[in-house]
mmCIF file of C-alpha atoms and ligand atoms in Angstrom:
data_model
loop_
_atom_site.group_PDB
_atom_site.id
_atom_site.type_symbol
_atom_site.label_atom_id
_atom_site.label_comp_id
_atom_site.label_asym_id
_atom_site.label_seq_id
_atom_site.Cartn_x
_atom_site.Cartn_y
_atom_site.Cartn_z
ATOM 1 C CA MET A 62 -3.361 2.468 11.632
ATOM 2 C CA SER A 63 -5.197 -0.822 11.231
ATOM 3 C CA TYR A 64 -3.590 -3.793 9.504
ATOM 4 C CA VAL A 65 -6.357 -4.310 6.958
ATOM 5 C CA VAL A 66 -8.595 -1.392 6.002
ATOM 6 C CA ILE A 67 -11.599 -1.471 3.694
ATOM 7 C CA GLU A 68 -12.938 1.955 2.831
ATOM 8 C CA GLY A 69 -16.160 2.842 1.032
ATOM 9 C CA LEU A 70 -16.276 -0.481 -0.767
ATOM 10 C CA ARG A 71 -19.006 -0.918 -3.347
ATOM 11 C CA LYS A 72 -19.558 -3.792 -5.728
ATOM 12 C CA THR A 73 -22.185 -3.987 -8.403
ATOM 13 C CA TYR A 74 -22.974 -6.689 -10.930
ATOM 14 C CA GLY A 75 -24.877 -5.016 -13.757
ATOM 15 C CA THR A 76 -27.619 -3.087 -12.013
ATOM 16 C CA SER A 77 -27.563 -5.036 -8.776
ATOM 17 C CA GLU A 78 -25.527 -3.645 -5.922
ATOM 18 C CA VAL A 79 -24.187 -6.563 -3.866
ATOM 19 C CA LEU A 80 -21.961 -4.500 -1.540
ATOM 20 C CA SER A 81 -22.803 -0.923 -0.596
ATOM 21 C CA ASN A 82 -20.429 1.332 1.241
ATOM 22 C CA ILE A 83 -18.571 -1.213 3.362
ATOM 23 C CA ASP A 84 -16.073 0.195 5.880
ATOM 24 C CA MET A 85 -14.082 -2.279 7.898
ATOM 25 C CA THR A 86 -10.859 -2.358 9.889
ATOM 26 C CA ILE A 87 -8.995 -5.442 11.017
ATOM 27 C CA GLU A 88 -6.057 -5.380 13.416
ATOM 28 C CA LYS A 89 -2.947 -7.488 13.094
ATOM 29 C CA GLY A 90 -3.380 -10.877 14.742
ATOM 30 C CA GLU A 91 -7.139 -10.480 15.035
ATOM 31 C CA PHE A 92 -9.699 -13.200 14.333
ATOM 32 C CA VAL A 93 -12.535 -11.503 12.548
ATOM 33 C CA THR A 94 -15.758 -13.085 11.324
ATOM 34 C CA LEU A 95 -18.150 -11.978 8.611
ATOM 35 C CA LEU A 96 -21.488 -13.404 9.672
ATOM 36 C CA GLY A 97 -24.697 -13.241 7.721
ATOM 37 C CA PRO A 98 -27.333 -15.141 5.792
ATOM 38 C CA SER A 99 -26.632 -16.635 2.397
ATOM 39 C CA GLY A 100 -26.320 -14.072 -0.406
ATOM 40 C CA CYS A 101 -25.497 -11.059 1.812
ATOM 41 C CA GLY A 102 -22.080 -10.559 0.194
ATOM 42 C CA LYS A 103 -19.626 -12.302 2.536
ATOM 43 C CA SER A 104 -17.776 -14.310 -0.109
ATOM 44 C CA THR A 105 -17.611 -11.282 -2.371
ATOM 45 C CA ILE A 106 -15.705 -9.361 0.321
ATOM 46 C CA LEU A 107 -13.221 -12.236 0.729
ATOM 47 C CA ARG A 108 -12.753 -12.509 -3.024
ATOM 48 C CA ILE A 109 -12.114 -8.780 -3.217
ATOM 49 C CA ILE A 110 -9.483 -8.938 -0.444
ATOM 50 C CA ALA A 111 -7.846 -11.877 -2.213
ATOM 51 C CA GLY A 112 -7.884 -10.061 -5.550
ATOM 52 C CA LEU A 113 -10.152 -12.585 -7.278
ATOM 53 C CA THR A 114 -12.898 -9.999 -7.837
ATOM 54 C CA ASP A 115 -12.541 -6.306 -8.763
ATOM 55 C CA VAL A 116 -14.122 -3.544 -6.721
ATOM 56 C CA THR A 117 -16.593 -1.118 -8.280
ATOM 57 C CA SER A 118 -15.308 1.624 -5.979
ATOM 58 C CA GLY A 119 -13.509 1.934 -2.669
ATOM 59 C CA ALA A 120 -10.081 1.035 -1.353
ATOM 60 C CA ILE A 121 -8.576 -2.137 0.099
ATOM 61 C CA LYS A 122 -5.407 -1.573 2.135
ATOM 62 C CA ILE A 123 -3.033 -3.944 3.848
ATOM 63 C CA GLU A 124 -0.376 -2.398 6.089
ATOM 64 C CA GLY A 125 -1.350 1.028 4.822
ATOM 65 C CA LYS A 126 -0.838 0.189 1.174
ATOM 66 C CA VAL A 127 -3.685 0.237 -1.336
ATOM 67 C CA ILE A 128 -3.757 -3.194 -2.991
ATOM 68 C CA ASN A 129 -6.725 -2.754 -5.355
ATOM 69 C CA ASN A 130 -4.566 -3.252 -8.415
ATOM 70 C CA MET A 131 -2.083 -5.732 -7.001
ATOM 71 C CA LEU A 132 -2.050 -9.230 -8.489
ATOM 72 C CA PRO A 133 -3.578 -11.883 -6.207
ATOM 73 C CA LYS A 134 -0.321 -13.811 -5.815
ATOM 74 C CA LYS A 135 1.544 -10.650 -4.745
ATOM 75 C CA ARG A 136 -0.904 -9.893 -1.945
ATOM 76 C CA GLU A 137 0.328 -12.583 0.470
ATOM 77 C CA VAL A 138 -3.273 -13.441 1.254
ATOM 78 C CA GLY A 139 -4.192 -17.098 1.766
ATOM 79 C CA MET A 140 -7.572 -18.653 1.253
ATOM 80 C CA VAL A 141 -9.332 -21.800 2.474
ATOM 81 C CA PHE A 142 -12.675 -22.846 1.032
ATOM 82 C CA GLN A 143 -15.478 -25.162 2.056
ATOM 83 C CA SER A 144 -14.366 -27.631 -0.597
ATOM 84 C CA TYR A 145 -10.906 -28.697 0.437
ATOM 85 C CA ALA A 146 -9.459 -28.424 -3.091
ATOM 86 C CA LEU A 147 -6.451 -30.585 -2.252
ATOM 87 C CA PHE A 148 -4.312 -32.103 -4.993
ATOM 88 C CA PRO A 149 -5.741 -35.644 -5.125
ATOM 89 C CA ASN A 150 -2.603 -37.232 -6.529
ATOM 90 C CA MET A 151 -0.337 -35.758 -3.858
ATOM 91 C CA THR A 152 0.262 -36.995 -0.327
ATOM 92 C CA VAL A 153 -0.434 -34.835 2.694
ATOM 93 C CA ARG A 154 3.263 -33.938 2.836
ATOM 94 C CA GLU A 155 3.301 -32.906 -0.837
ATOM 95 C CA ASN A 156 0.095 -30.933 -0.537
ATOM 96 C CA VAL A 157 1.383 -28.995 2.440
ATOM 97 C CA ALA A 158 4.842 -28.502 0.898
ATOM 98 C CA PHE A 159 3.416 -27.143 -2.347
ATOM 99 C CA GLY A 160 3.570 -23.418 -1.581
ATOM 100 C CA LEU A 161 7.146 -23.593 -0.318
ATOM 101 C CA LYS A 162 8.234 -25.611 -3.357
ATOM 102 C CA MET A 163 6.832 -22.884 -5.599
ATOM 103 C CA LYS A 164 8.998 -20.451 -3.687
ATOM 104 C CA LYS A 165 12.038 -22.642 -4.397
ATOM 105 C CA ILE A 166 12.835 -23.113 -0.735
ATOM 106 C CA ASP A 167 15.566 -25.605 0.124
ATOM 107 C CA ARG A 168 14.308 -29.206 0.413
ATOM 108 C CA LYS A 169 15.549 -29.728 3.972
ATOM 109 C CA GLU A 170 13.927 -26.521 5.110
ATOM 110 C CA ILE A 171 10.661 -27.569 3.469
ATOM 111 C CA ASP A 172 10.695 -30.910 5.295
ATOM 112 C CA LEU A 173 11.244 -29.168 8.603
ATOM 113 C CA GLN A 174 8.485 -26.658 8.062
ATOM 114 C CA VAL A 175 6.016 -29.295 6.834
ATOM 115 C CA GLU A 176 6.712 -31.374 9.914
ATOM 116 C CA GLU A 177 6.181 -28.371 12.154
ATOM 117 C CA MET A 178 2.962 -27.373 10.404
ATOM 118 C CA LEU A 179 1.542 -30.909 10.505
ATOM 119 C CA ALA A 180 2.178 -30.977 14.240
ATOM 120 C CA ILE A 181 0.279 -27.700 14.608
ATOM 121 C CA VAL A 182 -2.765 -29.094 12.768
ATOM 122 C CA HIS A 183 -2.482 -32.506 14.491
ATOM 123 C CA LEU A 184 -1.827 -34.567 11.366
ATOM 124 C CA THR A 185 1.688 -35.846 11.938
ATOM 125 C CA ASP A 186 0.551 -39.451 11.581
ATOM 126 C CA LYS A 187 -1.037 -38.807 8.160
ATOM 127 C CA VAL A 188 1.993 -37.393 6.412
ATOM 128 C CA ASN A 189 2.058 -40.082 3.698
ATOM 129 C CA ALA A 190 -1.697 -40.442 3.236
ATOM 130 C CA TYR A 191 -3.559 -39.296 0.131
ATOM 131 C CA PRO A 192 -6.588 -36.986 0.412
ATOM 132 C CA HIS A 193 -9.074 -39.785 -0.366
ATOM 133 C CA GLU A 194 -7.751 -41.702 2.642
ATOM 134 C CA LEU A 195 -8.680 -38.848 4.995
ATOM 135 C CA SER A 196 -11.945 -37.763 6.619
ATOM 136 C CA GLY A 197 -13.463 -34.384 5.716
ATOM 137 C CA GLY A 198 -12.126 -32.849 8.908
ATOM 138 C CA GLN A 199 -8.626 -34.180 8.234
ATOM 139 C CA GLN A 200 -8.723 -32.902 4.658
ATOM 140 C CA GLN A 201 -9.669 -29.476 5.928
ATOM 141 C CA ARG A 202 -6.698 -29.585 8.335
ATOM 142 C CA VAL A 203 -4.443 -30.292 5.343
ATOM 143 C CA ALA A 204 -5.974 -27.360 3.457
ATOM 144 C CA LEU A 205 -5.344 -25.166 6.488
ATOM 145 C CA ALA A 206 -1.728 -26.317 6.829
ATOM 146 C CA ARG A 207 -1.157 -25.776 3.116
ATOM 147 C CA ALA A 208 -2.457 -22.211 3.363
ATOM 148 C CA LEU A 209 -0.600 -21.398 6.586
ATOM 149 C CA ILE A 210 2.825 -22.738 5.659
ATOM 150 C CA VAL A 211 3.597 -19.779 3.393
ATOM 151 C CA ARG A 212 2.805 -17.445 6.325
ATOM 152 C CA PRO A 213 0.218 -15.237 4.609
ATOM 153 C CA LYS A 214 -0.356 -11.759 6.000
ATOM 154 C CA VAL A 215 -4.039 -12.557 6.148
ATOM 155 C CA LEU A 216 -5.780 -15.912 5.926
ATOM 156 C CA LEU A 217 -9.305 -15.838 4.522
ATOM 157 C CA LEU A 218 -11.605 -18.770 5.285
ATOM 158 C CA ASP A 219 -14.866 -19.109 3.369
ATOM 159 C CA GLU A 220 -17.251 -21.371 5.313
ATOM 160 C CA PRO A 221 -14.410 -23.853 5.844
ATOM 161 C CA LEU A 222 -16.314 -25.976 8.358
ATOM 162 C CA SER A 223 -19.794 -25.925 6.851
ATOM 163 C CA ALA A 224 -19.521 -29.335 5.189
ATOM 164 C CA LEU A 225 -18.445 -31.093 8.380
ATOM 165 C CA ASP A 226 -20.743 -32.738 10.882
ATOM 166 C CA ALA A 227 -21.502 -30.959 14.127
ATOM 167 C CA GLN A 228 -19.071 -32.677 16.460
ATOM 168 C CA ILE A 229 -16.079 -32.412 14.134
ATOM 169 C CA ARG A 230 -17.003 -28.858 13.337
ATOM 170 C CA LYS A 231 -16.901 -27.902 17.031
ATOM 171 C CA LYS A 232 -13.508 -29.553 17.461
ATOM 172 C CA LEU A 233 -12.098 -27.830 14.382
ATOM 173 C CA GLN A 234 -13.509 -24.479 15.498
ATOM 174 C CA ALA A 235 -11.588 -24.757 18.740
ATOM 175 C CA ASP A 236 -8.443 -25.916 16.932
ATOM 176 C CA LEU A 237 -8.721 -23.134 14.377
ATOM 177 C CA ARG A 238 -8.862 -20.530 17.118
ATOM 178 C CA ALA A 239 -5.953 -22.171 18.984
ATOM 179 C CA ILE A 240 -3.810 -22.270 15.818
ATOM 180 C CA GLN A 241 -4.662 -18.665 15.003
ATOM 181 C CA MET A 242 -3.574 -17.582 18.483
ATOM 182 C CA GLU A 243 -0.460 -19.743 18.460
ATOM 183 C CA LEU A 244 0.732 -18.327 15.127
ATOM 184 C CA GLY A 245 -0.604 -14.818 15.784
ATOM 185 C CA ILE A 246 -2.003 -14.760 12.264
ATOM 186 C CA THR A 247 -4.737 -12.416 11.067
ATOM 187 C CA MET A 248 -7.779 -14.422 9.998
ATOM 188 C CA VAL A 249 -11.061 -13.483 8.375
ATOM 189 C CA LEU A 250 -13.676 -16.212 8.615
ATOM 190 C CA VAL A 251 -16.930 -16.240 6.700
ATOM 191 C CA THR A 252 -19.818 -18.147 8.213
ATOM 192 C CA HIS A 253 -23.602 -18.135 8.346
ATOM 193 C CA ASP A 254 -23.480 -19.942 11.709
ATOM 194 C CA GLN A 255 -23.879 -17.475 14.572
ATOM 195 C CA GLU A 256 -22.683 -19.938 17.203
ATOM 196 C CA GLU A 257 -19.484 -20.479 15.243
ATOM 197 C CA ALA A 258 -18.932 -16.729 14.951
ATOM 198 C CA MET A 259 -19.472 -16.268 18.690
ATOM 199 C CA ALA A 260 -17.169 -19.147 19.585
ATOM 200 C CA VAL A 261 -14.027 -18.153 17.695
ATOM 201 C CA SER A 262 -13.934 -14.426 16.987
ATOM 202 C CA ASP A 263 -12.331 -11.348 18.482
ATOM 203 C CA LYS A 264 -14.652 -9.230 16.381
ATOM 204 C CA VAL A 265 -17.780 -9.968 14.365
ATOM 205 C CA PHE A 266 -19.232 -8.053 11.421
ATOM 206 C CA VAL A 267 -22.857 -9.041 10.971
ATOM 207 C CA MET A 268 -23.946 -8.470 7.399
ATOM 208 C CA SER A 269 -27.326 -8.034 5.799
ATOM 209 C CA LYS A 270 -28.000 -7.370 2.116
ATOM 210 C CA GLY A 271 -24.591 -6.020 1.208
ATOM 211 C CA GLU A 272 -24.192 -3.870 4.296
ATOM 212 C CA ILE A 273 -22.716 -4.234 7.749
ATOM 213 C CA ALA A 274 -25.681 -4.345 10.078
ATOM 214 C CA GLN A 275 -23.642 -4.353 13.290
ATOM 215 C CA ARG A 276 -20.033 -4.805 14.385
ATOM 216 C CA GLY A 277 -18.496 -5.597 17.744
ATOM 217 C CA THR A 278 -17.116 -8.290 19.992
ATOM 218 C CA PRO A 279 -19.185 -11.471 20.223
ATOM 219 C CA THR A 280 -20.407 -10.343 23.641
ATOM 220 C CA GLU A 281 -21.447 -6.915 22.372
ATOM 221 C CA ILE A 282 -23.268 -8.389 19.408
ATOM 222 C CA TYR A 283 -25.005 -11.013 21.500
ATOM 223 C CA THR A 284 -25.990 -8.856 24.447
ATOM 224 C CA LYS A 285 -26.714 -5.584 22.644
ATOM 225 C CA PRO A 286 -28.390 -6.293 19.312
ATOM 226 C CA GLU A 287 -29.222 -2.961 17.698
ATOM 227 C CA SER A 288 -31.948 -4.067 15.326
ATOM 228 C CA GLU A 289 -34.650 -6.673 14.932
ATOM 229 C CA PHE A 290 -32.582 -8.351 12.219
ATOM 230 C CA ILE A 291 -29.611 -8.818 14.565
ATOM 231 C CA ALA A 292 -31.810 -9.922 17.456
ATOM 232 C CA ASN A 293 -33.402 -12.625 15.326
ATOM 233 C CA PHE A 294 -30.245 -13.679 13.570
ATOM 234 C CA ILE A 295 -28.029 -13.831 16.625
ATOM 235 C CA GLY A 296 -29.889 -15.185 19.537
ATOM 236 C CA ASN A 297 -33.445 -16.347 19.035
ATOM 237 C CA TYR A 298 -34.417 -13.177 20.824
ATOM 238 C CA ASN A 299 -38.064 -12.540 21.554
ATOM 239 C CA VAL A 300 -38.931 -9.332 19.723
ATOM 240 C CA PHE A 301 -41.937 -7.349 20.967
ATOM 241 C CA SER A 302 -43.572 -4.200 19.707
ATOM 242 C CA ARG A 303 -43.837 -1.484 22.371
ATOM 243 C CA LYS A 304 -47.603 -1.970 22.523
ATOM 244 C CA GLU A 305 -47.342 -5.741 22.972
ATOM 245 C CA LEU A 306 -44.757 -5.552 25.706
ATOM 246 C CA GLU A 307 -46.399 -2.695 27.579
ATOM 247 C CA GLN A 308 -49.699 -4.592 27.539
ATOM 248 C CA MET A 309 -48.041 -7.714 28.848
ATOM 249 C CA ILE A 310 -46.180 -6.059 31.693
ATOM 250 C CA GLY A 311 -48.974 -3.622 32.475
ATOM 251 C CA GLU A 312 -46.782 -0.518 32.528
ATOM 252 C CA THR A 313 -45.279 1.973 30.090
ATOM 253 C CA LEU A 314 -41.626 1.874 29.212
ATOM 254 C CA PRO A 315 -39.471 4.984 28.796
ATOM 255 C CA GLY A 316 -37.599 5.915 25.623
ATOM 256 C CA GLY A 317 -38.808 6.319 22.075
ATOM 257 C CA CYS A 318 -38.044 2.958 20.503
ATOM 258 C CA LEU A 319 -40.835 0.963 18.868
ATOM 259 C CA LYS A 320 -39.475 -2.531 19.473
ATOM 260 C CA PHE A 321 -37.816 -4.420 22.277
ATOM 261 C CA ALA A 322 -35.832 -7.628 22.434
ATOM 262 C CA ILE A 323 -35.560 -10.050 25.335
ATOM 263 C CA ARG A 324 -33.288 -13.074 25.357
ATOM 264 C CA PRO A 325 -35.068 -16.366 26.062
ATOM 265 C CA GLU A 326 -32.644 -17.118 28.902
ATOM 266 C CA ALA A 327 -33.285 -13.735 30.543
ATOM 267 C CA ILE A 328 -36.869 -14.719 31.370
ATOM 268 C CA HIS A 329 -37.291 -16.546 34.672
ATOM 269 C CA LEU A 330 -40.046 -18.090 36.663
ATOM 270 C CA GLU A 331 -38.684 -16.726 39.934
ATOM 271 C CA ALA A 332 -39.114 -13.048 40.706
ATOM 272 C CA ALA A 333 -36.241 -10.787 41.679
ATOM 273 C CA PRO A 334 -36.784 -7.279 43.104
ATOM 274 C CA GLY A 335 -37.713 -4.757 40.407
ATOM 275 C CA ASP A 336 -38.472 -7.368 37.734
ATOM 276 C CA LEU A 337 -41.116 -6.860 35.095
ATOM 277 C CA LYS A 338 -43.835 -9.498 35.193
ATOM 278 C CA MET A 339 -45.605 -11.237 32.305
ATOM 279 C CA ASN A 340 -48.433 -13.695 32.886
ATOM 280 C CA ALA A 341 -48.622 -16.398 30.253
ATOM 281 C CA ILE A 342 -49.624 -19.982 29.586
ATOM 282 C CA ALA A 343 -47.066 -22.693 28.833
ATOM 283 C CA LYS A 344 -47.837 -24.038 25.349
ATOM 284 C CA GLU A 345 -44.916 -26.239 24.358
ATOM 285 C CA SER A 346 -41.799 -27.410 26.044
ATOM 286 C CA VAL A 347 -38.782 -29.081 24.489
ATOM 287 C CA MET A 348 -35.921 -30.556 26.435
ATOM 288 C CA ASN A 349 -32.667 -30.108 24.487
ATOM 289 C CA GLY A 350 -30.428 -31.890 26.940
ATOM 290 C CA ASN A 351 -29.008 -29.143 29.114
ATOM 291 C CA ILE A 352 -31.613 -26.553 28.108
ATOM 292 C CA ILE A 353 -35.378 -26.640 28.461
ATOM 293 C CA ARG A 354 -37.052 -24.390 25.927
ATOM 294 C CA THR A 355 -40.659 -23.426 26.598
ATOM 295 C CA VAL A 356 -43.018 -21.416 24.450
ATOM 296 C CA PHE A 357 -45.434 -19.279 26.454
ATOM 297 C CA GLN A 358 -48.552 -17.589 25.166
ATOM 298 C CA GLU A 359 -50.282 -14.424 26.289
ATOM 299 C CA GLY A 360 -53.211 -13.419 24.071
ATOM 300 C CA ASN A 361 -51.945 -13.845 20.510
ATOM 301 C CA ARG A 362 -48.387 -13.294 21.524
ATOM 302 C CA LEU A 363 -45.880 -16.155 21.829
ATOM 303 C CA PHE A 364 -42.487 -15.882 23.459
ATOM 304 C CA SER A 365 -39.841 -18.400 24.350
ATOM 305 C CA VAL A 366 -38.019 -19.025 27.578
ATOM 306 C CA GLU A 367 -34.865 -21.047 27.948
ATOM 307 C CA GLN A 368 -33.648 -22.306 31.254
ATOM 308 C CA LEU A 369 -30.952 -24.708 32.334
ATOM 309 C CA HIS A 370 -32.251 -28.169 32.910
ATOM 310 C CA HIS A 371 -31.720 -28.358 36.628
ATOM 311 C CA ARG A 372 -33.404 -30.536 39.189
ATOM 312 C CA GLY A 373 -36.816 -29.218 40.077
ATOM 313 C CA TYR A 374 -37.342 -27.208 36.884
ATOM 314 C CA SER A 375 -40.338 -28.682 35.161
ATOM 315 C CA ILE A 376 -43.091 -27.080 33.159
ATOM 316 C CA GLU A 377 -46.714 -28.140 33.098
ATOM 317 C CA LEU A 378 -48.304 -27.462 29.713
ATOM 318 C CA GLY A 379 -51.562 -25.521 29.755
ATOM 319 C CA LYS A 380 -50.761 -24.006 33.138
ATOM 320 C CA ALA A 381 -50.544 -20.243 33.735
ATOM 321 C CA TYR A 382 -47.185 -18.956 34.917
ATOM 322 C CA ALA A 383 -45.804 -15.636 35.991
ATOM 323 C CA CYS A 384 -42.647 -14.956 33.973
ATOM 324 C CA PHE A 385 -40.117 -12.357 35.122
ATOM 325 C CA VAL A 386 -37.455 -10.319 33.420
ATOM 326 C CA ALA A 387 -35.065 -7.694 34.747
ATOM 327 C CA ARG A 388 -35.571 -4.216 33.259
ATOM 328 C CA GLU A 389 -31.962 -4.133 32.042
ATOM 329 C CA ASP A 390 -32.564 -7.311 30.034
ATOM 330 C CA VAL A 391 -35.209 -5.546 27.963
ATOM 331 C CA ILE A 392 -33.208 -4.192 25.038
ATOM 332 C CA ASP A 393 -34.302 -1.215 22.946
ATOM 333 C CA LEU A 394 -34.123 -1.878 19.207
ATOM 334 C CA LYS A 395 -33.562 0.769 16.547
HETATM 335 P P1 LIG B 867 -22.586 -14.914 0.500
HETATM 336 O O1 LIG B 867 -21.175 -15.397 0.441
HETATM 337 O O2 LIG B 867 -22.872 -14.001 1.656
HETATM 338 O O3 LIG B 867 -23.583 -16.033 0.446
HETATM 339 P P2 LIG B 867 -21.975 -13.767 -2.087
HETATM 340 O O4 LIG B 867 -20.910 -12.783 -1.776
HETATM 341 O O5 LIG B 867 -21.538 -15.062 -2.694
HETATM 342 O O6 LIG B 867 -22.875 -14.017 -0.796
HETATM 343 O O7 LIG B 867 -23.018 -13.103 -3.083
HETATM 344 C C1 LIG B 867 -23.627 -11.857 -2.826
HETATM 345 C C2 LIG B 867 -24.586 -11.530 -3.958
HETATM 346 O O8 LIG B 867 -23.847 -11.301 -5.144
HETATM 347 C C3 LIG B 867 -25.569 -12.632 -4.273
HETATM 348 O O9 LIG B 867 -26.803 -12.052 -4.537
HETATM 349 C C4 LIG B 867 -24.986 -13.276 -5.503
HETATM 350 O O10 LIG B 867 -25.985 -13.845 -6.283
HETATM 351 C C5 LIG B 867 -24.326 -12.097 -6.198
HETATM 352 N N1 LIG B 867 -23.167 -12.499 -7.007
HETATM 353 C C6 LIG B 867 -22.033 -13.082 -6.556
HETATM 354 N N2 LIG B 867 -21.157 -13.294 -7.556
HETATM 355 C C7 LIG B 867 -21.755 -12.849 -8.690
HETATM 356 C C8 LIG B 867 -21.369 -12.785 -10.074
HETATM 357 N N3 LIG B 867 -20.182 -13.228 -10.472
HETATM 358 N N4 LIG B 867 -22.257 -12.250 -10.929
HETATM 359 C C9 LIG B 867 -23.445 -11.785 -10.528
HETATM 360 N N5 LIG B 867 -23.879 -11.794 -9.253
HETATM 361 C C10 LIG B 867 -23.047 -12.325 -8.339
HETATM 362 MG MG1 LIG B 868 -20.499 -17.365 0.324
#
């Protein structure tokens, strides 16, 4: 039996259905991500698990017990939001201690646990600071410590890193994953950032318009997109119709699917035995540091190629190239 189970969940507001028939299982100690574009229903699922929003139909279970009608504070579910929502007039220590104080834990015990938690989130030196004296990243660490200190069964995180700049976000992503593993806590992260989802999760649920479009490990989702939506959302895949691709490679492909996806990094300029070949003209090339991204054109069709920026790899715009891809890197889409 899974630790958290969502069965046949539907949510409507008036006549609009924002979640339709969601089934989801989460194991104990797993780091799960709900990934999808804005408005697809991610926050609504978190709010339903937390008990802040009612379901229209379906069941939410934690440890086998249906919690649909349980009060939010009885659920032992923690939540961290994009806005840090710290108490501005309390120090870091007081903010983090808050949940334990509410539980009337002994003062000495609280001090010990706060100290331990601040060490885990790397904020020991800020114990007496006030929120306004901290950076965004530090404030989010306080929010995390405050949520974790009461040892929730599940911690829900709604775009917690979205307001932070790229470098701090990357650091906090890595720390978040390390903390989750260290404490063995079950976490559900909501994000619209596919790189973030790939970087931290055991399992990803990709959502589209109130439904789960695909679920799997980051590797499964990235390497085996099932639909055009996933291919575009996850990896900048090149998506071709059967006709387009067959014209380009000059042969017919087996199977009945109408579309194919090819990852930009799966297309090479050096041939390997058995590769499919596409002749095309280099139109644009952008050097993003370690990656060189080139757009090639064949007829009306554009596709992109990404290669590591190694010595000797340079692209001449306007020149015709032969591009190669292994057959197994051509993915059938539903
Ligand atoms: P996400 O977090 O993926 O951006 P949300 O779960 O916040 O999406 O919202 C999903 C859909 O539900 C959106 O179309 C949103 O406008 C709608 N929605 C959310 N909350 C309410 C509400 N209280 N009343 C009406 N519609 C809502
Ligand atoms: Mg949201």
